[in-house]
mmCIF file of C-alpha atoms and ligand atoms in Angstrom:
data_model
loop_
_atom_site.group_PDB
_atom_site.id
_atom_site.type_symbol
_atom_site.label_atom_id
_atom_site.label_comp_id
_atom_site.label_asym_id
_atom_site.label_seq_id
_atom_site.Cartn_x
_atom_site.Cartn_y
_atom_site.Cartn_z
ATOM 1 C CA UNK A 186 -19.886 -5.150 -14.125
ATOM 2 C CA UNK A 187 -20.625 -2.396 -16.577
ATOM 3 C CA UNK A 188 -19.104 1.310 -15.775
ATOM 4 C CA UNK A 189 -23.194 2.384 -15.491
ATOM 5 C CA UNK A 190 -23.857 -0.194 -12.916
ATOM 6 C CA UNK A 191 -20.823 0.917 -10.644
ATOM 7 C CA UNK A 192 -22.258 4.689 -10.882
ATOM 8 C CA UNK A 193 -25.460 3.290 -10.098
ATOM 9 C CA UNK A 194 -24.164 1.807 -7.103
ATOM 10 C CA UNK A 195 -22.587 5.124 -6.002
ATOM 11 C CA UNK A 196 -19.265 4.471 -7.052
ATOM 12 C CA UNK A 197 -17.506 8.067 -8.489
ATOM 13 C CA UNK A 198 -16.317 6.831 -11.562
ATOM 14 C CA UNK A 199 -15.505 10.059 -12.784
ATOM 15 C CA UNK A 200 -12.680 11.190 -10.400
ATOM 16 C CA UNK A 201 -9.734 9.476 -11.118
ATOM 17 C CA UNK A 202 -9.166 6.863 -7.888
ATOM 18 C CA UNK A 203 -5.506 6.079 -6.897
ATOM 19 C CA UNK A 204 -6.456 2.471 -6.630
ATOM 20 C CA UNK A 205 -7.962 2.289 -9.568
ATOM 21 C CA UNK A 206 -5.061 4.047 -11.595
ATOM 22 C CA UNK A 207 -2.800 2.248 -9.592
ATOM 23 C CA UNK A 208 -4.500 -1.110 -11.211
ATOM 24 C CA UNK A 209 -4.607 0.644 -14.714
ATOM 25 C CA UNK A 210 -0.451 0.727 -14.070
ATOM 26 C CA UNK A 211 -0.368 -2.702 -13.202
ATOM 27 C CA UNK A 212 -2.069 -3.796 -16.593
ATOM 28 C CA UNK A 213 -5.864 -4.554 -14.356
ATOM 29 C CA UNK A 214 -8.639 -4.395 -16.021
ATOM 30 C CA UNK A 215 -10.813 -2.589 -12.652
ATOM 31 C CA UNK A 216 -11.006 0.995 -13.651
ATOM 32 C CA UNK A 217 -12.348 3.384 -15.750
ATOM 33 C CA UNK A 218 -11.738 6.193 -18.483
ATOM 34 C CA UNK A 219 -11.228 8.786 -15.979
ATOM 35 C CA UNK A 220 -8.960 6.392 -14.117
ATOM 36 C CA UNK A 221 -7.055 5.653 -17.716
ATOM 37 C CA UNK A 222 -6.961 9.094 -18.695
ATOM 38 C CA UNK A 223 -5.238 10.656 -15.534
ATOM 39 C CA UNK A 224 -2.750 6.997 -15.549
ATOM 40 C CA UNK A 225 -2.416 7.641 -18.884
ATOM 41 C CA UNK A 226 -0.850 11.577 -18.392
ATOM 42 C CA UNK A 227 1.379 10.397 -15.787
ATOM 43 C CA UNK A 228 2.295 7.364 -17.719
ATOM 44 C CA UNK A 229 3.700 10.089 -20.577
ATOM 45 C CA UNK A 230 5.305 12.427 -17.779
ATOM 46 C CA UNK A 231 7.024 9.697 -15.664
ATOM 47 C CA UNK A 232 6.888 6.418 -18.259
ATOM 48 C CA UNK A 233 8.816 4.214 -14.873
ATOM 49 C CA UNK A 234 5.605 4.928 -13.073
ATOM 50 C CA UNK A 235 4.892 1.555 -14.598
ATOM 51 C CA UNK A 236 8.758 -0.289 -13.352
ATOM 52 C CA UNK A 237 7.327 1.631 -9.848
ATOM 53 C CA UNK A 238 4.161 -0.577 -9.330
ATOM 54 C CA UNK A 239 5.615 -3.951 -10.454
ATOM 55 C CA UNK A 240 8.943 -3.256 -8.170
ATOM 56 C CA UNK A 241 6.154 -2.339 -5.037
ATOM 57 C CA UNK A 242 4.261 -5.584 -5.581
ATOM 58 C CA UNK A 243 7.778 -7.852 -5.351
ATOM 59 C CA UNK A 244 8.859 -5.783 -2.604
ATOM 60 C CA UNK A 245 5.600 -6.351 -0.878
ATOM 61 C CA UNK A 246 6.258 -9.963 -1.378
ATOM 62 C CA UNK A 247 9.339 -10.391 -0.448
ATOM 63 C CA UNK A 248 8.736 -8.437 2.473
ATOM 64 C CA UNK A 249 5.426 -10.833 3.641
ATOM 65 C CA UNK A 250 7.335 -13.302 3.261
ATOM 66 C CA UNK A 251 10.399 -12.311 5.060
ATOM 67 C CA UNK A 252 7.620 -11.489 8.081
ATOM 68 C CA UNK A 253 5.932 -15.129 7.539
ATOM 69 C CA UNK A 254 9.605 -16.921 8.061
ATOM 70 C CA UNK A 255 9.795 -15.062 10.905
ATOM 71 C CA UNK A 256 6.909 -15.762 12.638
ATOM 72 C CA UNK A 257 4.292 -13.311 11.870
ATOM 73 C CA UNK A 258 1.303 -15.512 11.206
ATOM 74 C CA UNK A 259 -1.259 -12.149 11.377
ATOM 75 C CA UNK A 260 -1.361 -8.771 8.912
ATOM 76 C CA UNK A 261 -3.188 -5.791 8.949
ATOM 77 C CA UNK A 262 -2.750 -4.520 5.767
ATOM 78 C CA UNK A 263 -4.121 -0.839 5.106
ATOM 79 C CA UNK A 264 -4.399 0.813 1.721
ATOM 80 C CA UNK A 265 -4.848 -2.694 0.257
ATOM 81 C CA UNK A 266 -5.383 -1.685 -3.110
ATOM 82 C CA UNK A 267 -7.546 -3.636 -5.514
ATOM 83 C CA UNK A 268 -6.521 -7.815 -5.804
ATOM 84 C CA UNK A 269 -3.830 -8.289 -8.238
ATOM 85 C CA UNK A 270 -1.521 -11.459 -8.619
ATOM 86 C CA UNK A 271 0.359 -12.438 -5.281
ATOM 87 C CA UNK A 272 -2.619 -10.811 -2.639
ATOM 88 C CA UNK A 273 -0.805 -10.697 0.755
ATOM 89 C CA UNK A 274 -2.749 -14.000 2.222
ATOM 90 C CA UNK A 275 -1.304 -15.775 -0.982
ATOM 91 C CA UNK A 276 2.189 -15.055 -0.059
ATOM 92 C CA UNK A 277 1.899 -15.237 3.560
ATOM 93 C CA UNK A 278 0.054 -18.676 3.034
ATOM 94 C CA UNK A 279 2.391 -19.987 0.999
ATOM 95 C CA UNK A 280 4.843 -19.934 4.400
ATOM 96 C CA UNK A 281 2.220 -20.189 6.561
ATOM 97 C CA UNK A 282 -0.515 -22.368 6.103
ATOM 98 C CA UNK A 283 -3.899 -20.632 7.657
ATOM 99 C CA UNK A 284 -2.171 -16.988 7.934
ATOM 100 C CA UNK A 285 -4.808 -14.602 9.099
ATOM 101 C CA UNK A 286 -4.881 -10.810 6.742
ATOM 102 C CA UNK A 287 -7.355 -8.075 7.296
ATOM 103 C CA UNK A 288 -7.561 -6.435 4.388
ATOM 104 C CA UNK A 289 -8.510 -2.595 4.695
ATOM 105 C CA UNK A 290 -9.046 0.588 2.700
ATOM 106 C CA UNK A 291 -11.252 3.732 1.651
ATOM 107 C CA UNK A 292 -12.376 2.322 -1.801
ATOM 108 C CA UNK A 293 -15.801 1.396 -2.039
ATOM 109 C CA UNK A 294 -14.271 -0.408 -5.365
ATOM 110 C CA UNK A 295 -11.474 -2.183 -3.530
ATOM 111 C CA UNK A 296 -13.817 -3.534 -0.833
ATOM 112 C CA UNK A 297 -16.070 -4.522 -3.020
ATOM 113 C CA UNK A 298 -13.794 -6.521 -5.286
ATOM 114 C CA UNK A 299 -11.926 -7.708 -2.359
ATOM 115 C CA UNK A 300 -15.067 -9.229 -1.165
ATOM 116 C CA UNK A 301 -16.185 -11.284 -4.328
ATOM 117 C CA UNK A 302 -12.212 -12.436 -4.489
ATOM 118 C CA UNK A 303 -12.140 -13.703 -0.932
ATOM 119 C CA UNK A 304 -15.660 -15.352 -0.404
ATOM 120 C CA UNK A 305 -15.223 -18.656 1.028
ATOM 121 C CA UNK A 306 -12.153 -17.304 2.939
ATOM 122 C CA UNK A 307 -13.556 -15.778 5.725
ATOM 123 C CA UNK A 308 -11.595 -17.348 8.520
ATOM 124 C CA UNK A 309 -7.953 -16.618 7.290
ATOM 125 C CA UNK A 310 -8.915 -13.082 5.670
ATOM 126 C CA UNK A 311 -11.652 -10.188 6.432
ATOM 127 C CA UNK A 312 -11.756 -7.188 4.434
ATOM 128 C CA UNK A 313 -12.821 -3.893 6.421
ATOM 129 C CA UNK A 314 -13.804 -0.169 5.456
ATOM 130 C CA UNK A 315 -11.770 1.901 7.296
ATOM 131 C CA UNK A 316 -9.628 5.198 6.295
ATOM 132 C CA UNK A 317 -6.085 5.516 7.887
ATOM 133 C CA UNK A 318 -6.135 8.854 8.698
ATOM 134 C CA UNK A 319 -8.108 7.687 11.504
ATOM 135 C CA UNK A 320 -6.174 4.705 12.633
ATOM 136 C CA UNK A 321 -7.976 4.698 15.919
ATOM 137 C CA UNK A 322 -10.852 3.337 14.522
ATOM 138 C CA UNK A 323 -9.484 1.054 12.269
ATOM 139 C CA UNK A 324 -7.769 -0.339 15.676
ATOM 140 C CA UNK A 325 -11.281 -0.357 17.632
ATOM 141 C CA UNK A 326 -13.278 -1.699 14.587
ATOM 142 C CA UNK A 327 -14.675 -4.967 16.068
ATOM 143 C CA UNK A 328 -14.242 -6.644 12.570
ATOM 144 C CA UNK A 329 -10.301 -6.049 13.270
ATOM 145 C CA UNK A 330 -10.666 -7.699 16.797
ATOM 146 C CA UNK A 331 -12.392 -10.928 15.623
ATOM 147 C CA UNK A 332 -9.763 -11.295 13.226
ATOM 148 C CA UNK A 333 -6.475 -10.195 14.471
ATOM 149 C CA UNK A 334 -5.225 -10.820 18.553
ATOM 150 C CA UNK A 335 -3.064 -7.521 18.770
ATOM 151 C CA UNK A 336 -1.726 -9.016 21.909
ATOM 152 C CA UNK A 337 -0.078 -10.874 19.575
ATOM 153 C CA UNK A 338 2.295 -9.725 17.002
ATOM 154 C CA UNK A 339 1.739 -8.785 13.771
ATOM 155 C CA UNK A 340 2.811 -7.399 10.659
ATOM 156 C CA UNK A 341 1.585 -3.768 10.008
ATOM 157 C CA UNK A 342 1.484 -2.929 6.247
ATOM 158 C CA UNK A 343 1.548 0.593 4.569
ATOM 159 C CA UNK A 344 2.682 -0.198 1.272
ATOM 160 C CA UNK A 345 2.475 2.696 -0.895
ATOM 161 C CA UNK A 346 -0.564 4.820 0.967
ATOM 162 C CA UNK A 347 1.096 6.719 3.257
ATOM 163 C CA UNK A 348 2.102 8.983 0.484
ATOM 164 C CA UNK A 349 -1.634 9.495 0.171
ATOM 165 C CA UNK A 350 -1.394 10.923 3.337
ATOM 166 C CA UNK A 351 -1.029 15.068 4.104
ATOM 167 C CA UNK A 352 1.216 16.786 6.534
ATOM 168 C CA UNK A 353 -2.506 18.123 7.861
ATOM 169 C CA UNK A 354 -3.667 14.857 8.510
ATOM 170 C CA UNK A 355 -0.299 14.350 10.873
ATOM 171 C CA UNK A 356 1.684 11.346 9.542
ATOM 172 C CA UNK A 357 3.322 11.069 13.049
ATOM 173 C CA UNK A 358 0.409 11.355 14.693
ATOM 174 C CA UNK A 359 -0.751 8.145 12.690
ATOM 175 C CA UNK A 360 2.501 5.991 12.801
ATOM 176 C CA UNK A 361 2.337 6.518 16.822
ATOM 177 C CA UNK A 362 -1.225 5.224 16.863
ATOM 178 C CA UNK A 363 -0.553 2.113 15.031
ATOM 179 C CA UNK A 364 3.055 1.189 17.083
ATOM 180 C CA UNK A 365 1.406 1.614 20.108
ATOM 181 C CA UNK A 366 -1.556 -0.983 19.417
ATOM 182 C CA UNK A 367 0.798 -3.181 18.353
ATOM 183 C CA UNK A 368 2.707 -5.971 20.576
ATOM 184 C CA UNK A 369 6.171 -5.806 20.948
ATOM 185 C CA UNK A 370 7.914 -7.724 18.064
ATOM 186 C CA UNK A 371 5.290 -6.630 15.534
ATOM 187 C CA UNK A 372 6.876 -5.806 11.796
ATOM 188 C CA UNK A 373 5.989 -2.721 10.080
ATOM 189 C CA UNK A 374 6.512 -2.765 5.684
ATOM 190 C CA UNK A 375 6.511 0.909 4.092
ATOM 191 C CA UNK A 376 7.112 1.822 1.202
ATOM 192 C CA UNK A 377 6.877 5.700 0.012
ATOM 193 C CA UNK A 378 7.415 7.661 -2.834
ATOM 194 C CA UNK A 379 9.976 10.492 -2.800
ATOM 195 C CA UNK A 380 11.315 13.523 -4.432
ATOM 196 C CA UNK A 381 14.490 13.374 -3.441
ATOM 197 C CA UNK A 382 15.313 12.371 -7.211
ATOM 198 C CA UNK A 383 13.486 13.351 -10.191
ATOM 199 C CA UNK A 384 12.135 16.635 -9.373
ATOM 200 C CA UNK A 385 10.164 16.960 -12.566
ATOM 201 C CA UNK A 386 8.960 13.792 -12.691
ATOM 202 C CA UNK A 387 7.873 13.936 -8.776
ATOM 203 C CA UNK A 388 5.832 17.280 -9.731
ATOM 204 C CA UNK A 389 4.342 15.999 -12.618
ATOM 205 C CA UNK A 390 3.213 13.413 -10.410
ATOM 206 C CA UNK A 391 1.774 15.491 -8.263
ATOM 207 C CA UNK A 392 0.051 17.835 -10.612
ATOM 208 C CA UNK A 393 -1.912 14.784 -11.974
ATOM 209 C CA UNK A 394 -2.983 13.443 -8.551
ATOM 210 C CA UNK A 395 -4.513 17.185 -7.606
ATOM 211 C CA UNK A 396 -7.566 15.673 -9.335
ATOM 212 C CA UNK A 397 -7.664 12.344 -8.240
ATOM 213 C CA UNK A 398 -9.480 11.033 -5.057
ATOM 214 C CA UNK A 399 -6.031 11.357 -2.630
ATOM 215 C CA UNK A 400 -3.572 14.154 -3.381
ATOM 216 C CA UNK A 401 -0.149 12.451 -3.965
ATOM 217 C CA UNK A 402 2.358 13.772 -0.812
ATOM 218 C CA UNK A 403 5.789 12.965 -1.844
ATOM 219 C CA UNK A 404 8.242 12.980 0.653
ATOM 220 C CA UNK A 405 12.264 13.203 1.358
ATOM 221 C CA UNK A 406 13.966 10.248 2.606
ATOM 222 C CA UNK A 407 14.794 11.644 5.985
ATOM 223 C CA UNK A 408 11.030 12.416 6.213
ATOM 224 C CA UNK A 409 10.426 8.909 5.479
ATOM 225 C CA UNK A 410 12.671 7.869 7.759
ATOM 226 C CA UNK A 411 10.819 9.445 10.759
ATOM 227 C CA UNK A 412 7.827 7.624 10.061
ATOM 228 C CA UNK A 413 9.540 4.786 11.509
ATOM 229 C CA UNK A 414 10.150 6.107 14.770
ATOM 230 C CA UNK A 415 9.773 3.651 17.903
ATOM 231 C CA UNK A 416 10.950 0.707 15.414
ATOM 232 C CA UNK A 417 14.148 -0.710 14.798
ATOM 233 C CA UNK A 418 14.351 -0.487 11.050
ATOM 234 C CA UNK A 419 15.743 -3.965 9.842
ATOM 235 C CA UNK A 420 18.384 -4.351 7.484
ATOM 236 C CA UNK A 421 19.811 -3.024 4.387
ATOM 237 C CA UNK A 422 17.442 0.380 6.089
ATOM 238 C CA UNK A 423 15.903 2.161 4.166
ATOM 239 C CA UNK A 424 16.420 1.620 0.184
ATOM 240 C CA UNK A 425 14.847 1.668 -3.364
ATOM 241 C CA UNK A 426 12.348 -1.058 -3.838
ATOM 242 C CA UNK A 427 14.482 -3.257 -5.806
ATOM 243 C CA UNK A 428 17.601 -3.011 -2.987
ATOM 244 C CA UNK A 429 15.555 -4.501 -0.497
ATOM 245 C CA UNK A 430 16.932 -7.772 -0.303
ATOM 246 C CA UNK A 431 16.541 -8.741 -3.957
ATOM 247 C CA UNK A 432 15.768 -11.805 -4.921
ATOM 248 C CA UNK A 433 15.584 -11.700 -8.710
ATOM 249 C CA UNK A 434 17.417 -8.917 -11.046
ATOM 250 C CA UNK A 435 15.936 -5.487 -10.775
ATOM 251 C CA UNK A 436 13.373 -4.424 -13.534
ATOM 252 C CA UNK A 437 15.777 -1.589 -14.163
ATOM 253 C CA UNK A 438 19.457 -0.750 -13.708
ATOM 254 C CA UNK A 439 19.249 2.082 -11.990
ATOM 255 C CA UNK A 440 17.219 1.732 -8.629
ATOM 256 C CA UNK A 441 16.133 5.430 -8.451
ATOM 257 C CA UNK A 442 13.743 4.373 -11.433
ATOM 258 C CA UNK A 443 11.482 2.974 -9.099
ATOM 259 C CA UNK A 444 10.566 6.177 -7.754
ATOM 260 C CA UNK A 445 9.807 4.729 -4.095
ATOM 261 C CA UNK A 446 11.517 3.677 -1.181
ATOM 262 C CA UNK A 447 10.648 0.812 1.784
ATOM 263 C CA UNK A 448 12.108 -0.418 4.559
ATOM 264 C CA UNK A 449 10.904 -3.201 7.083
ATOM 265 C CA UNK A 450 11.239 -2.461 11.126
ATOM 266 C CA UNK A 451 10.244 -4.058 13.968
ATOM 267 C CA UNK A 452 9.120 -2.887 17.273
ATOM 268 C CA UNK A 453 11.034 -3.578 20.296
HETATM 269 C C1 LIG B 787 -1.150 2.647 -4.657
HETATM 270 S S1 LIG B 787 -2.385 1.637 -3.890
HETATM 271 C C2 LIG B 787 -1.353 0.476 -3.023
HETATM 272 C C3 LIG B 787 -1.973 -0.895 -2.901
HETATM 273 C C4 LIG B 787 -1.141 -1.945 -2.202
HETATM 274 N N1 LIG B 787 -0.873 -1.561 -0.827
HETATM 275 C C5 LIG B 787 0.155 -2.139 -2.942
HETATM 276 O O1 LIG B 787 1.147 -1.540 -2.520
HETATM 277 O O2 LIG B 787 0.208 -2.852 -3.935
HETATM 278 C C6 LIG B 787 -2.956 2.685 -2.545
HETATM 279 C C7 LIG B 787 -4.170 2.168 -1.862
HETATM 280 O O3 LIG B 787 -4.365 2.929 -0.670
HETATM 281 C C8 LIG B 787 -5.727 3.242 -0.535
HETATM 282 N N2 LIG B 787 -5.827 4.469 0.274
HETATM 283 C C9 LIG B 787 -5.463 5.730 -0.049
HETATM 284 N N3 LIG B 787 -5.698 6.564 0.985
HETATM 285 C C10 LIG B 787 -6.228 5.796 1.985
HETATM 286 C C11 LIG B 787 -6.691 6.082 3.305
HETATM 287 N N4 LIG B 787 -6.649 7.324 3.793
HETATM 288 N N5 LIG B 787 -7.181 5.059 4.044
HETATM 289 C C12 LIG B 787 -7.223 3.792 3.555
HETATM 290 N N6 LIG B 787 -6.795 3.472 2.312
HETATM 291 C C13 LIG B 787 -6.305 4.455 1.533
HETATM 292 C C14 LIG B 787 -6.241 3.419 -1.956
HETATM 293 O O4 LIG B 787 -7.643 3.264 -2.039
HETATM 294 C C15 LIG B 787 -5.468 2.308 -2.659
HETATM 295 O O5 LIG B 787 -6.183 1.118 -2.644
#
């Protein structure tokens, strides 16, 4: 579809969207100039941005999988981001045949793409509009409840959003929300990007994301940390994308390059 046709559908193509520059990183072809632009400054600033994204898309497979061997045969995956190679029902399908994913996030452009990639789909995967920084409907959204039994357990994914999200809209407050719908013996994935390292990078990050759709809220690893409260975080703990149970070589040698860091818990 033509950039006109998306702003005639309502779609902001002007303010740079973190999916869509996300995508742009990835080498997608779903965004726009505005979207290229802002990648393009951080892209100069912080070149590993790049090493970042392809390092959070193996973790996130490697960590669906490592959930799918396990058990988890249902995923509620929030701050989906736009379809790319290896979408989570891929991977988890691969292990388990019939794997059910809902799919949500606050991109008009994400759910609408996610929707022409997964027609004919619709039992395994359902792709719902809902914003995490009010989890509580996302949990009592009765799309979510045809799809998902949350008596059950499942495997919570917040891969690379909740540094989208601001200490005003009360991280904690959101984690607790989402472990306590869960069954015991759910899995949650996170993965975060922190300042801890690269302090110039991290605030020319920042700086960029001021205009975009989501401010960019960088975080310390012992703040990261606490988002996993109530859940037993699984081992090696909380690393660098490419230390979390690796199975090909790294993208870079040094593991700081990948600007994030992810762990996988589960509740009790
Ligand atoms: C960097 S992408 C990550 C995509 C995917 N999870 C991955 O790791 O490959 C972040 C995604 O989170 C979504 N997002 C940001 N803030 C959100 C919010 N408050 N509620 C739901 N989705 C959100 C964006 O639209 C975008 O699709």
């Amino acid at each position: 579809m033509a950039d006109e046709e998306w702003a005639q559908r309502g779609i902001d193509v002007n303010t740079p969207s973190v999916a869509r520059m996300y995508d742009y990183y990835l080498g997608g072809k779903d965004n726009f100039p505005a979207d290229r632009v802002a990648a393009e400054e951080i892209l100069t600033a912080v070149p590993e941005v790049r090493i970042a994204a392809r390092e959070n898309r193996a973790f996130l497979d490697r960590a669906v999988s490592f959930l799918a061997r396990a058990g988890i045969e249902q995923f509620l995956d929030i701050g989906t981001g736009l379809p790319t190679r290896g979408n989570v029902h891929e991977v988890a399908q691969k292990i388990t045949p019939g794997a059910r994913v809902a799919y949500v996030d606050n991109d008009p452009i994400v759910l609408a793409h996610a929707r022409a990639l997964l027609r004919g789909m619709w039992g395994e995967t359902t792709v719902v509009s809902g914003d995490l920084r009010h989890p509580e409907r996302i949990l009592d959204a009765p799309e979510i409840h045809k799809h998902l039994d949350l008596t059950k357990p499942v495997g919570v994914l917040l891969v690379a959003v909740m540094h989208f999200i601001t200490e005003a809209d009360d991280p904690r407050r959101i984690m607790a929300a989402l472990r306590d719908a869960v069954a015991p013996g759910s899995y949650l994935v996170l993965s975060h990007g922190t300042h801890d390292h690269r302090q110039e990078a991290a605030k020319a990050g920042v700086r960029v994301y001021e205009r975009a759709t989501s401010p960019l809220v960088l975080r310390s690893r012992q703040e990261i940390l606490e988002l996993f409260e109530g859940f037993d975080l699984m081992d090696p703990g909380l690393v660098w994308l490419p230390e979390w149970r690796p199975t090909d070589l790294p993208l870079h040698d040094e593991p700081s390059r990948a600007l994030m860091v992810c762990g996988v818990a589960r509740k009790p």
